[in-house]
Amino acid sequence: MKAAVLYENFQPLVVENLELEGPKDHEVLIKLTASGVCHSDLHYIKGDREHPMPVVLGHEGAGVVEETGSGVSYVQTGDHVVLSFVPTCGQCNYCVRGRQNLCDARYQLRGKMLDGTTRLRSGSQEIHHFNGLSTFGEYAVVPEDSLVKIREDAPLDRVALIGCGVPTGVGAVINTAKVKPGSSVVVLGAGGVGLNVVQGAVLAGAESIIAVDIYGNKLENALQFGATHMVDASGEDVIERVRDITRGDMADYAFEVIGSTAAINQALATTKRGGTTVVVGVTPAGAELTIDPDFLHLDRVLMGCTYGSCYPRADMPMLIDMYMARRLKLDELISATLKLEDINSAFEALDQGEVARTIIRY
Ligand code: CND
Ligand code: ZN
C-alpha cells in the first residue's frame, strides 16, 4: 500500500509502497478514506518532538474496517470508524476513573503496536507507527481499542477531523476548562484546533470570544466560527486589546493553541483574577516556562489538556451527531483536499499559515 514516510527531520515525506502485515490479536485492518493534516505531525517533521524513525505519521483519520484480527469483538468488516490517537483499554486506573484520554496503553506504543512489534516495512527496513495509527497511508493496522464506531451516513472524508482537531478544541472548552455561559474567552492561535476552541466556546455559551492570530485569513476564519472579536498579534498589543475589549476586566478563560511558551505567558496575562488558562499547544521538547507566581496567587488556574480531556467512544459519536444536525462546523474547517502524493505541499501550507485544515483523500 502507498504511504508517506518520514525518514529524517526537515526532509520531505517520501510517498512509497510499503508492506503492511495483516492484523494480529485484537488488531484491525482499516481502509482509510481520509486523514487530516495536524500541526502535531508537523512538530515531528521539524524535530520539535522526537519519535523513532522512519515513521508513517498521521493521527486524524477515518475509514472502513477491512479485516479483523483474532479476538476482536468491537467491530466487524464494513463498519465505519474514526481512529483515536489514544487507545482506551477500559481497564487501567485512568480509564476506570473516566479519564480515558490518559489511558496507560498510549504509553506502551512507542512507535510500535501494543505487542511491541511493527506491521509496517519497506523491504527489510522496519517502519514505525505513530500513536498506533499512521493515517498517512491507504491502509492502517491499529489496535481494536483505538477504534470508534460511527454512524454510516456521516461522510468519512469530513469526520476524519473528529479524530483530533475537533475533540481537542471543543473538549478543551467543554471538558477541560468547563467554560460557563456568559464567560469571556481568549483563543490564542486560530488554526485547525483553535477554530474548534472557538466553536466550543460558542457551544458553551461564552459571551465574548476573542480570537488572536498573526494572519488575517485565520482571524476571518475565527469570525466565521463565532468569534466576537479579533486581535492581530503581528501588529497589536494582545494584552492591551483584551483589556479594552473586556472593559478592563480581562478574560475568564484563555486557551493557548499555538505551542509557544511566550504565548502561554500571554494567555495567562489576559486572564482576570480567578481566571483559567488552558495549554493546548504542544511546545518543543525541553522548552521551559517562566511565569510570575503572583499571577497564580490570585486564584488563577493553569491547566494542561490532551485530546480535549475526551472519552473518544462517547464524545466522538456525539460530535458527529452534532455535525449531522448542523450544530457543529466541519466543512468550514477544510481549506483543501489533496492526494497523498501532495502531502508535502499540505505541510508547507500549514507551516506558512495558509490553511485551517487540509484533508488527504485516499
Ligand atoms: P495550526 O498551525 O493550524 O494553528 C496554529 C495557529 O497559531 C496558526 O493559525 C498560526 O497562525 C497561529 N500563530 C502562530 N504564532 C502565533 C502568535 N505568536 N500569536 C498568535 N497566533 C500565532 O496548528 P493546529 O491548530 O493544528 O495545532 C495547534 C497546536 O495544538 C499545535 O502545537 C499542535 O501540536 C497542538 C495540538 C495539541 C493537541 C492536544 O491534544 N493537546 C492535539 N492536537 C494538536
Ligand atoms: Zn492533532
Short mmCIF file of C-alpha atoms and ligand atoms in Angstrom, two decimals:
data_model
loop_
_atom_site.label_atom_id
_atom_site.label_comp_id
_atom_site.label_asym_id
_atom_site.label_seq_id
_atom_site.Cartn_x
_atom_site.Cartn_y
_atom_site.Cartn_z
CA MET A 1 0.00 0.00 0.00
CA LYS A 2 1.03 3.58 -0.56
CA ALA A 3 2.10 5.63 2.48
CA ALA A 4 4.10 8.77 3.30
CA VAL A 5 7.26 8.05 5.30
CA LEU A 6 9.32 10.45 7.40
CA TYR A 7 12.96 9.28 7.27
CA GLU A 8 14.67 12.40 8.62
CA ASN A 9 13.67 15.66 10.30
CA PHE A 10 13.16 18.63 7.99
CA GLN A 11 13.10 16.32 4.94
CA PRO A 12 10.01 15.93 2.77
CA LEU A 13 7.92 12.83 3.44
CA VAL A 14 8.59 10.07 0.90
CA VAL A 15 5.44 8.63 -0.68
CA GLU A 16 6.21 5.00 -1.49
CA ASN A 17 4.87 1.45 -1.43
CA LEU A 18 5.17 -0.28 1.94
CA GLU A 19 4.32 -3.79 3.07
CA LEU A 20 1.63 -3.87 5.71
CA GLU A 21 1.29 -7.13 7.63
CA GLY A 22 -2.28 -8.22 8.49
CA PRO A 23 -3.88 -7.61 11.89
CA LYS A 24 -2.78 -9.75 14.83
CA ASP A 25 -4.65 -10.38 18.11
CA HIS A 26 -7.03 -7.53 18.93
CA GLU A 27 -5.90 -5.54 15.89
CA VAL A 28 -7.92 -4.34 12.91
CA LEU A 29 -7.05 -3.50 9.30
CA ILE A 30 -8.65 -0.22 8.23
CA LYS A 31 -9.05 1.05 4.66
CA LEU A 32 -8.60 4.75 5.25
CA THR A 33 -10.87 7.19 3.47
CA ALA A 34 -9.23 10.41 4.64
CA SER A 35 -6.73 11.91 7.05
CA GLY A 36 -6.41 15.46 8.35
CA VAL A 37 -3.02 17.18 8.47
CA CYS A 38 -2.47 18.47 12.03
CA HIS A 39 0.29 20.69 13.38
CA SER A 40 1.32 17.89 15.77
CA ASP A 41 2.52 15.91 12.71
CA LEU A 42 4.47 18.98 11.62
CA HIS A 43 6.12 19.19 15.07
CA TYR A 44 7.54 15.69 14.48
CA ILE A 45 8.74 16.57 10.97
CA LYS A 46 10.54 19.59 12.40
CA GLY A 47 12.01 17.64 15.30
CA ASP A 48 10.23 19.70 17.98
CA ARG A 49 9.35 16.28 19.33
CA GLU A 50 11.35 13.08 18.93
CA HIS A 51 9.98 9.86 17.52
CA PRO A 52 11.64 6.61 16.43
CA MET A 53 12.26 6.79 12.66
CA PRO A 54 11.41 6.05 9.96
CA VAL A 55 7.74 6.60 10.73
CA VAL A 56 4.41 6.99 8.96
CA LEU A 57 2.81 9.99 10.67
CA GLY A 58 -0.89 10.95 10.71
CA HIS A 59 -3.32 10.70 13.62
CA GLU A 60 -6.59 12.22 12.39
CA GLY A 61 -8.29 9.61 10.23
CA ALA A 62 -11.49 7.80 9.35
CA GLY A 63 -12.21 4.77 7.23
CA VAL A 64 -13.85 1.37 6.93
CA VAL A 65 -12.98 -1.91 8.67
CA GLU A 66 -11.43 -4.25 6.07
CA GLU A 67 -10.36 -7.19 8.25
CA THR A 68 -10.35 -8.06 11.94
CA GLY A 69 -7.66 -9.99 13.83
CA SER A 70 -8.44 -12.76 16.32
CA GLY A 71 -10.30 -11.77 19.48
CA VAL A 72 -11.77 -8.59 18.01
CA SER A 73 -15.37 -8.11 19.13
CA TYR A 74 -15.98 -4.33 18.95
CA VAL A 75 -16.15 -4.05 15.14
CA GLN A 76 -16.75 -6.16 12.07
CA THR A 77 -15.83 -5.87 8.40
CA GLY A 78 -17.62 -2.93 6.81
CA ASP A 79 -18.05 -0.86 9.98
CA HIS A 80 -17.27 2.84 9.65
CA VAL A 81 -14.75 4.14 12.16
CA VAL A 82 -12.88 7.20 13.35
CA LEU A 83 -9.42 6.45 14.73
CA SER A 84 -8.47 7.64 18.21
CA PHE A 85 -4.83 8.60 18.75
CA VAL A 86 -5.21 7.34 22.32
CA PRO A 87 -6.19 3.67 22.60
CA THR A 88 -8.54 3.33 25.57
CA CYS A 89 -8.18 -0.04 27.27
CA GLY A 90 -11.13 0.43 29.63
CA GLN A 91 -9.23 -1.29 32.43
CA CYS A 92 -6.33 0.86 33.58
CA ASN A 93 -6.56 3.22 36.54
CA TYR A 94 -7.26 6.19 34.26
CA CYS A 95 -9.96 4.52 32.16
CA VAL A 96 -11.90 3.22 35.17
CA ARG A 97 -11.93 6.72 36.63
CA GLY A 98 -13.34 8.23 33.44
CA ARG A 99 -10.08 9.75 32.19
CA GLN A 100 -9.72 7.67 29.04
CA ASN A 101 -7.62 10.33 27.28
CA LEU A 102 -4.83 9.47 29.74
CA CYS A 103 -5.07 5.67 29.22
CA ASP A 104 -1.92 3.67 30.06
CA ALA A 105 -1.98 1.97 26.65
CA ARG A 106 -0.86 5.15 24.89
CA TYR A 107 2.48 4.98 26.69
CA GLN A 108 3.08 1.36 25.71
CA LEU A 109 3.02 2.15 21.97
CA ARG A 110 6.36 3.98 21.47
CA GLY A 111 6.23 3.75 17.69
CA LYS A 112 5.03 0.14 17.66
CA MET A 113 1.86 -1.83 18.15
CA LEU A 114 0.82 -2.83 21.69
CA ASP A 115 2.74 -6.13 21.43
CA GLY A 116 5.99 -4.22 20.80
CA THR A 117 6.34 -5.10 17.10
CA THR A 118 5.55 -3.23 13.88
CA ARG A 119 3.32 -4.20 10.95
CA LEU A 120 4.94 -1.74 8.51
CA ARG A 121 8.02 -2.48 6.41
CA SER A 122 9.85 -1.11 3.41
CA GLY A 123 11.78 -4.11 2.07
CA SER A 124 13.79 -5.29 5.07
CA GLN A 125 13.52 -1.99 6.92
CA GLU A 126 11.11 -1.70 9.83
CA ILE A 127 8.87 1.40 9.67
CA HIS A 128 7.37 2.81 12.87
CA HIS A 129 3.74 3.50 13.64
CA PHE A 130 2.54 6.83 15.03
CA ASN A 131 0.22 6.69 18.05
CA GLY A 132 -0.79 3.21 16.88
CA LEU A 133 -2.46 4.80 13.83
CA SER A 134 -0.23 6.13 11.00
CA THR A 135 -3.08 7.58 8.96
CA PHE A 136 -0.86 8.89 6.13
CA GLY A 137 -1.31 5.64 4.23
CA GLU A 138 -4.04 3.93 2.24
CA TYR A 139 -4.43 1.28 4.95
CA ALA A 140 -3.55 1.02 8.64
CA VAL A 141 -3.41 -1.79 11.16
CA VAL A 142 -4.50 -0.39 14.51
CA PRO A 143 -5.35 -1.67 17.99
CA GLU A 144 -9.06 -2.51 18.43
CA ASP A 145 -9.04 -0.10 21.40
CA SER A 146 -8.14 2.79 19.07
CA LEU A 147 -11.38 2.47 17.11
CA VAL A 148 -14.57 4.47 17.50
CA LYS A 149 -17.54 3.05 15.60
CA ILE A 150 -19.63 5.74 13.94
CA ARG A 151 -22.93 6.12 12.04
CA GLU A 152 -22.74 5.16 8.37
CA ASP A 153 -24.45 8.22 6.97
CA ALA A 154 -21.64 10.51 8.21
CA PRO A 155 -19.24 11.49 5.36
CA LEU A 156 -15.91 9.84 6.18
CA ASP A 157 -13.87 12.49 4.36
CA ARG A 158 -15.19 15.13 6.78
CA VAL A 159 -15.49 13.24 10.03
CA ALA A 160 -11.81 12.32 9.82
CA LEU A 161 -11.41 15.67 11.63
CA ILE A 162 -13.23 14.14 14.58
CA GLY A 163 -10.02 12.12 15.12
CA CYS A 164 -8.07 15.06 16.61
CA GLY A 165 -8.75 18.72 15.93
CA VAL A 166 -12.44 18.80 16.83
CA PRO A 167 -12.49 16.81 20.10
CA THR A 168 -9.26 18.51 21.16
CA GLY A 169 -10.54 22.06 20.64
CA VAL A 170 -14.18 21.59 21.63
CA GLY A 171 -13.18 19.28 24.50
CA ALA A 172 -10.65 21.78 25.87
CA VAL A 173 -13.57 24.16 26.40
CA ILE A 174 -16.30 21.76 27.49
CA ASN A 175 -14.39 19.02 29.34
CA THR A 176 -11.11 20.58 30.46
CA ALA A 177 -11.98 24.19 31.33
CA LYS A 178 -15.76 23.65 31.70
CA VAL A 179 -16.45 27.15 30.39
CA LYS A 180 -19.62 28.67 31.86
CA PRO A 181 -22.27 30.56 29.87
CA GLY A 182 -21.67 34.29 29.76
CA SER A 183 -17.88 33.95 30.08
CA SER A 184 -15.20 35.83 28.22
CA VAL A 185 -12.75 33.61 26.34
CA VAL A 186 -9.44 34.37 24.62
CA VAL A 187 -8.17 31.93 21.98
CA LEU A 188 -4.51 32.35 21.04
CA GLY A 189 -3.97 30.64 17.67
CA ALA A 190 -6.91 30.32 15.27
CA GLY A 191 -5.66 27.29 13.34
CA GLY A 192 -7.32 23.90 12.90
CA VAL A 193 -7.52 23.25 16.65
CA GLY A 194 -8.03 26.89 17.72
CA LEU A 195 -11.11 27.23 15.49
CA ASN A 196 -12.57 24.30 17.39
CA VAL A 197 -11.85 26.07 20.67
CA VAL A 198 -13.81 28.98 19.21
CA GLN A 199 -16.76 26.78 18.27
CA GLY A 200 -16.54 25.02 21.65
CA ALA A 201 -16.83 28.43 23.33
CA VAL A 202 -19.92 29.17 21.22
CA LEU A 203 -21.47 25.86 22.29
CA ALA A 204 -20.65 26.65 25.94
CA GLY A 205 -22.48 29.98 25.64
CA ALA A 206 -19.46 32.25 26.06
CA GLU A 207 -20.41 35.91 25.74
CA SER A 208 -17.21 37.24 24.20
CA ILE A 209 -14.79 35.11 22.22
CA ILE A 210 -11.58 36.93 21.35
CA ALA A 211 -9.53 35.26 18.62
CA VAL A 212 -5.82 36.08 18.40
CA ASP A 213 -3.61 35.21 15.44
CA ILE A 214 -0.84 36.69 13.31
CA TYR A 215 -2.64 36.13 9.98
CA GLY A 216 -5.70 37.98 8.73
CA ASN A 217 -7.12 34.90 6.98
CA LYS A 218 -7.04 32.96 10.28
CA LEU A 219 -8.87 35.75 12.06
CA GLU A 220 -11.53 35.81 9.32
CA ASN A 221 -11.99 32.06 9.81
CA ALA A 222 -12.42 32.63 13.54
CA LEU A 223 -15.22 35.15 12.92
CA GLN A 224 -16.95 32.57 10.73
CA PHE A 225 -16.73 30.10 13.63
CA GLY A 226 -18.32 32.53 16.08
CA ALA A 227 -15.52 34.70 17.48
CA THR A 228 -16.85 38.09 18.56
CA HIS A 229 -13.53 39.96 18.36
CA MET A 230 -10.22 39.57 16.55
CA VAL A 231 -6.77 40.64 17.63
CA ASP A 232 -3.88 40.74 15.17
CA ALA A 233 -0.88 39.67 17.26
CA SER A 234 1.51 40.67 14.47
CA GLY A 235 0.76 44.37 15.00
CA GLU A 236 -1.35 44.80 18.11
CA ASP A 237 -0.60 44.53 21.83
CA VAL A 238 -2.61 41.43 22.70
CA ILE A 239 -2.91 42.09 26.42
CA GLU A 240 -3.98 45.72 25.98
CA ARG A 241 -6.51 44.80 23.31
CA VAL A 242 -8.05 42.16 25.60
CA ARG A 243 -8.16 44.78 28.37
CA ASP A 244 -10.06 47.16 26.04
CA ILE A 245 -12.48 44.53 24.77
CA THR A 246 -13.29 43.31 28.30
CA ARG A 247 -13.61 46.93 29.56
CA GLY A 248 -10.68 46.48 31.90
CA ASP A 249 -11.85 43.18 33.41
CA MET A 250 -9.65 40.76 31.42
CA ALA A 251 -10.91 37.30 30.44
CA ASP A 252 -12.37 34.40 32.40
CA TYR A 253 -10.56 31.85 30.23
CA ALA A 254 -7.58 31.83 27.86
CA PHE A 255 -6.58 28.96 25.58
CA GLU A 256 -3.09 28.67 24.13
CA VAL A 257 -3.40 26.77 20.83
CA ILE A 258 -0.04 27.56 19.22
CA GLY A 259 2.67 25.66 21.05
CA SER A 260 4.79 28.54 22.33
CA THR A 261 5.88 29.40 25.86
CA ALA A 262 5.65 33.13 25.05
CA ALA A 263 2.02 32.61 24.08
CA ILE A 264 1.34 30.68 27.33
CA ASN A 265 2.58 33.72 29.25
CA GLN A 266 0.49 35.98 27.07
CA ALA A 267 -2.55 33.77 27.71
CA LEU A 268 -2.01 33.94 31.48
CA ALA A 269 -1.70 37.71 31.33
CA THR A 270 -5.04 38.04 29.51
CA THR A 271 -6.96 36.33 32.36
CA LYS A 272 -8.63 38.10 35.27
CA ARG A 273 -8.21 37.18 38.96
CA GLY A 274 -9.55 33.64 39.34
CA GLY A 275 -9.27 33.09 35.59
CA THR A 276 -8.22 29.85 33.91
CA THR A 277 -5.52 29.31 31.27
CA VAL A 278 -5.53 26.05 29.29
CA VAL A 279 -2.42 24.96 27.39
CA VAL A 280 -3.50 23.00 24.31
CA GLY A 281 -0.50 23.71 22.06
CA VAL A 282 2.46 21.34 22.03
CA THR A 283 5.70 23.14 22.87
CA PRO A 284 9.11 21.87 21.66
CA ALA A 285 10.60 19.15 23.89
CA GLY A 286 12.75 20.70 26.61
CA ALA A 287 11.06 24.11 26.45
CA GLU A 288 10.96 25.91 29.79
CA LEU A 289 8.16 28.12 31.02
CA THR A 290 8.89 31.03 33.33
CA ILE A 291 5.85 32.57 34.97
CA ASP A 292 5.29 35.17 37.61
CA PRO A 293 3.86 33.17 40.56
CA ASP A 294 1.98 36.29 41.64
CA PHE A 295 -0.46 35.56 38.85
CA LEU A 296 -1.29 32.18 40.36
CA HIS A 297 -1.66 33.58 43.90
CA LEU A 298 -4.76 35.36 42.74
CA ASP A 299 -6.70 32.09 42.31
CA ARG A 300 -5.65 31.76 38.70
CA VAL A 301 -5.51 28.24 37.30
CA LEU A 302 -3.02 26.96 34.71
CA MET A 303 -4.09 23.66 33.13
CA GLY A 304 -2.76 21.22 30.56
CA CYS A 305 -5.01 19.42 28.12
CA THR A 306 -4.51 16.37 25.97
CA TYR A 307 -7.15 15.30 23.45
CA GLY A 308 -9.65 17.74 24.94
CA SER A 309 -9.91 15.51 28.03
CA CYS A 310 -12.31 13.46 25.91
CA TYR A 311 -13.60 9.91 26.06
CA PRO A 312 -13.30 9.01 22.38
CA ARG A 313 -16.07 6.38 22.24
CA ALA A 314 -18.58 8.68 23.94
CA ASP A 315 -17.58 12.12 22.66
CA MET A 316 -16.77 11.38 19.01
CA PRO A 317 -20.15 9.86 18.07
CA MET A 318 -21.79 12.78 19.91
CA LEU A 319 -19.75 15.34 17.94
CA ILE A 320 -20.69 13.55 14.70
CA ASP A 321 -24.39 13.71 15.67
CA MET A 322 -23.97 17.44 16.25
CA TYR A 323 -22.32 17.87 12.85
CA MET A 324 -25.09 15.90 11.14
CA ALA A 325 -27.64 18.11 12.93
CA ARG A 326 -25.72 21.20 11.66
CA ARG A 327 -24.81 22.27 15.16
CA LEU A 328 -21.06 21.76 14.66
CA LYS A 329 -18.96 23.05 11.77
CA LEU A 330 -16.65 20.64 9.94
CA ASP A 331 -16.92 21.55 6.27
CA GLU A 332 -15.71 25.08 7.01
CA LEU A 333 -12.53 23.70 8.62
CA ILE A 334 -11.40 22.12 5.37
CA SER A 335 -9.33 24.53 3.28
CA ALA A 336 -8.17 21.94 0.74
CA THR A 337 -8.48 18.25 -0.16
CA LEU A 338 -5.35 16.70 -1.65
CA LYS A 339 -3.98 13.36 -2.78
CA LEU A 340 -1.34 11.59 -0.68
CA GLU A 341 1.28 12.45 -3.35
CA ASP A 342 0.76 16.13 -2.48
CA ILE A 343 1.17 15.75 1.27
CA ASN A 344 4.37 17.82 1.42
CA SER A 345 2.59 20.83 -0.04
CA ALA A 346 -0.09 20.38 2.66
CA PHE A 347 2.59 20.71 5.34
CA GLU A 348 4.13 23.70 3.59
CA ALA A 349 0.75 25.45 3.52
CA LEU A 350 0.19 24.65 7.21
CA ASP A 351 3.64 25.99 8.09
CA GLN A 352 3.01 29.19 6.10
CA GLY A 353 -0.32 29.82 7.84
CA GLU A 354 -2.31 29.43 4.62
CA VAL A 355 -4.83 26.79 5.69
CA ALA A 356 -7.07 25.73 8.56
CA ARG A 357 -7.04 22.01 7.79
CA THR A 358 -6.04 20.04 4.71
CA ILE A 359 -7.64 16.66 4.14
CA ILE A 360 -5.72 13.88 2.40
CA ARG A 361 -8.28 11.82 0.47
CA TYR A 362 -7.32 8.24 -0.44
P1 CND B 1 -2.18 25.45 13.20
O1 CND B 1 -0.86 25.68 12.59
O2 CND B 1 -3.34 25.15 12.32
O3 CND B 1 -2.60 26.66 14.16
C1 CND B 1 -1.69 27.42 14.90
C2 CND B 1 -2.12 28.88 14.75
O4 CND B 1 -1.31 29.70 15.59
C3 CND B 1 -1.93 29.38 13.32
O5 CND B 1 -3.15 29.92 12.84
C4 CND B 1 -0.85 30.45 13.44
O6 CND B 1 -1.01 31.49 12.53
C5 CND B 1 -1.05 30.91 14.87
N1 CND B 1 0.11 31.56 15.48
C6 CND B 1 1.41 31.25 15.34
N2 CND B 1 2.17 32.09 16.08
C7 CND B 1 1.32 32.92 16.71
C8 CND B 1 1.50 34.01 17.63
N3 CND B 1 2.70 34.37 18.06
N4 CND B 1 0.40 34.65 18.08
C9 CND B 1 -0.84 34.29 17.67
N5 CND B 1 -1.06 33.26 16.81
C10 CND B 1 0.00 32.59 16.34
O7 CND B 1 -1.97 24.25 14.23
P2 CND B 1 -3.09 23.30 14.90
O8 CND B 1 -4.29 24.10 15.15
O9 CND B 1 -3.16 22.05 14.12
O10 CND B 1 -2.36 22.96 16.26
C11 CND B 1 -2.11 23.97 17.23
C12 CND B 1 -1.30 23.41 18.37
O11 CND B 1 -2.09 22.45 19.06
C13 CND B 1 -0.04 22.67 17.91
O12 CND B 1 1.01 22.92 18.82
C14 CND B 1 -0.47 21.22 17.95
O13 CND B 1 0.61 20.34 18.09
C15 CND B 1 -1.33 21.26 19.18
C16 CND B 1 -2.23 20.06 19.36
C17 CND B 1 -2.45 19.64 20.66
C18 CND B 1 -3.28 18.55 20.86
C19 CND B 1 -3.57 18.12 22.28
O14 CND B 1 -4.06 17.02 22.47
N6 CND B 1 -3.28 18.95 23.28
C20 CND B 1 -3.85 17.88 19.79
N7 CND B 1 -3.62 18.33 18.54
C21 CND B 1 -2.83 19.40 18.30
ZN ZN B 2 -3.62 16.54 16.20
#
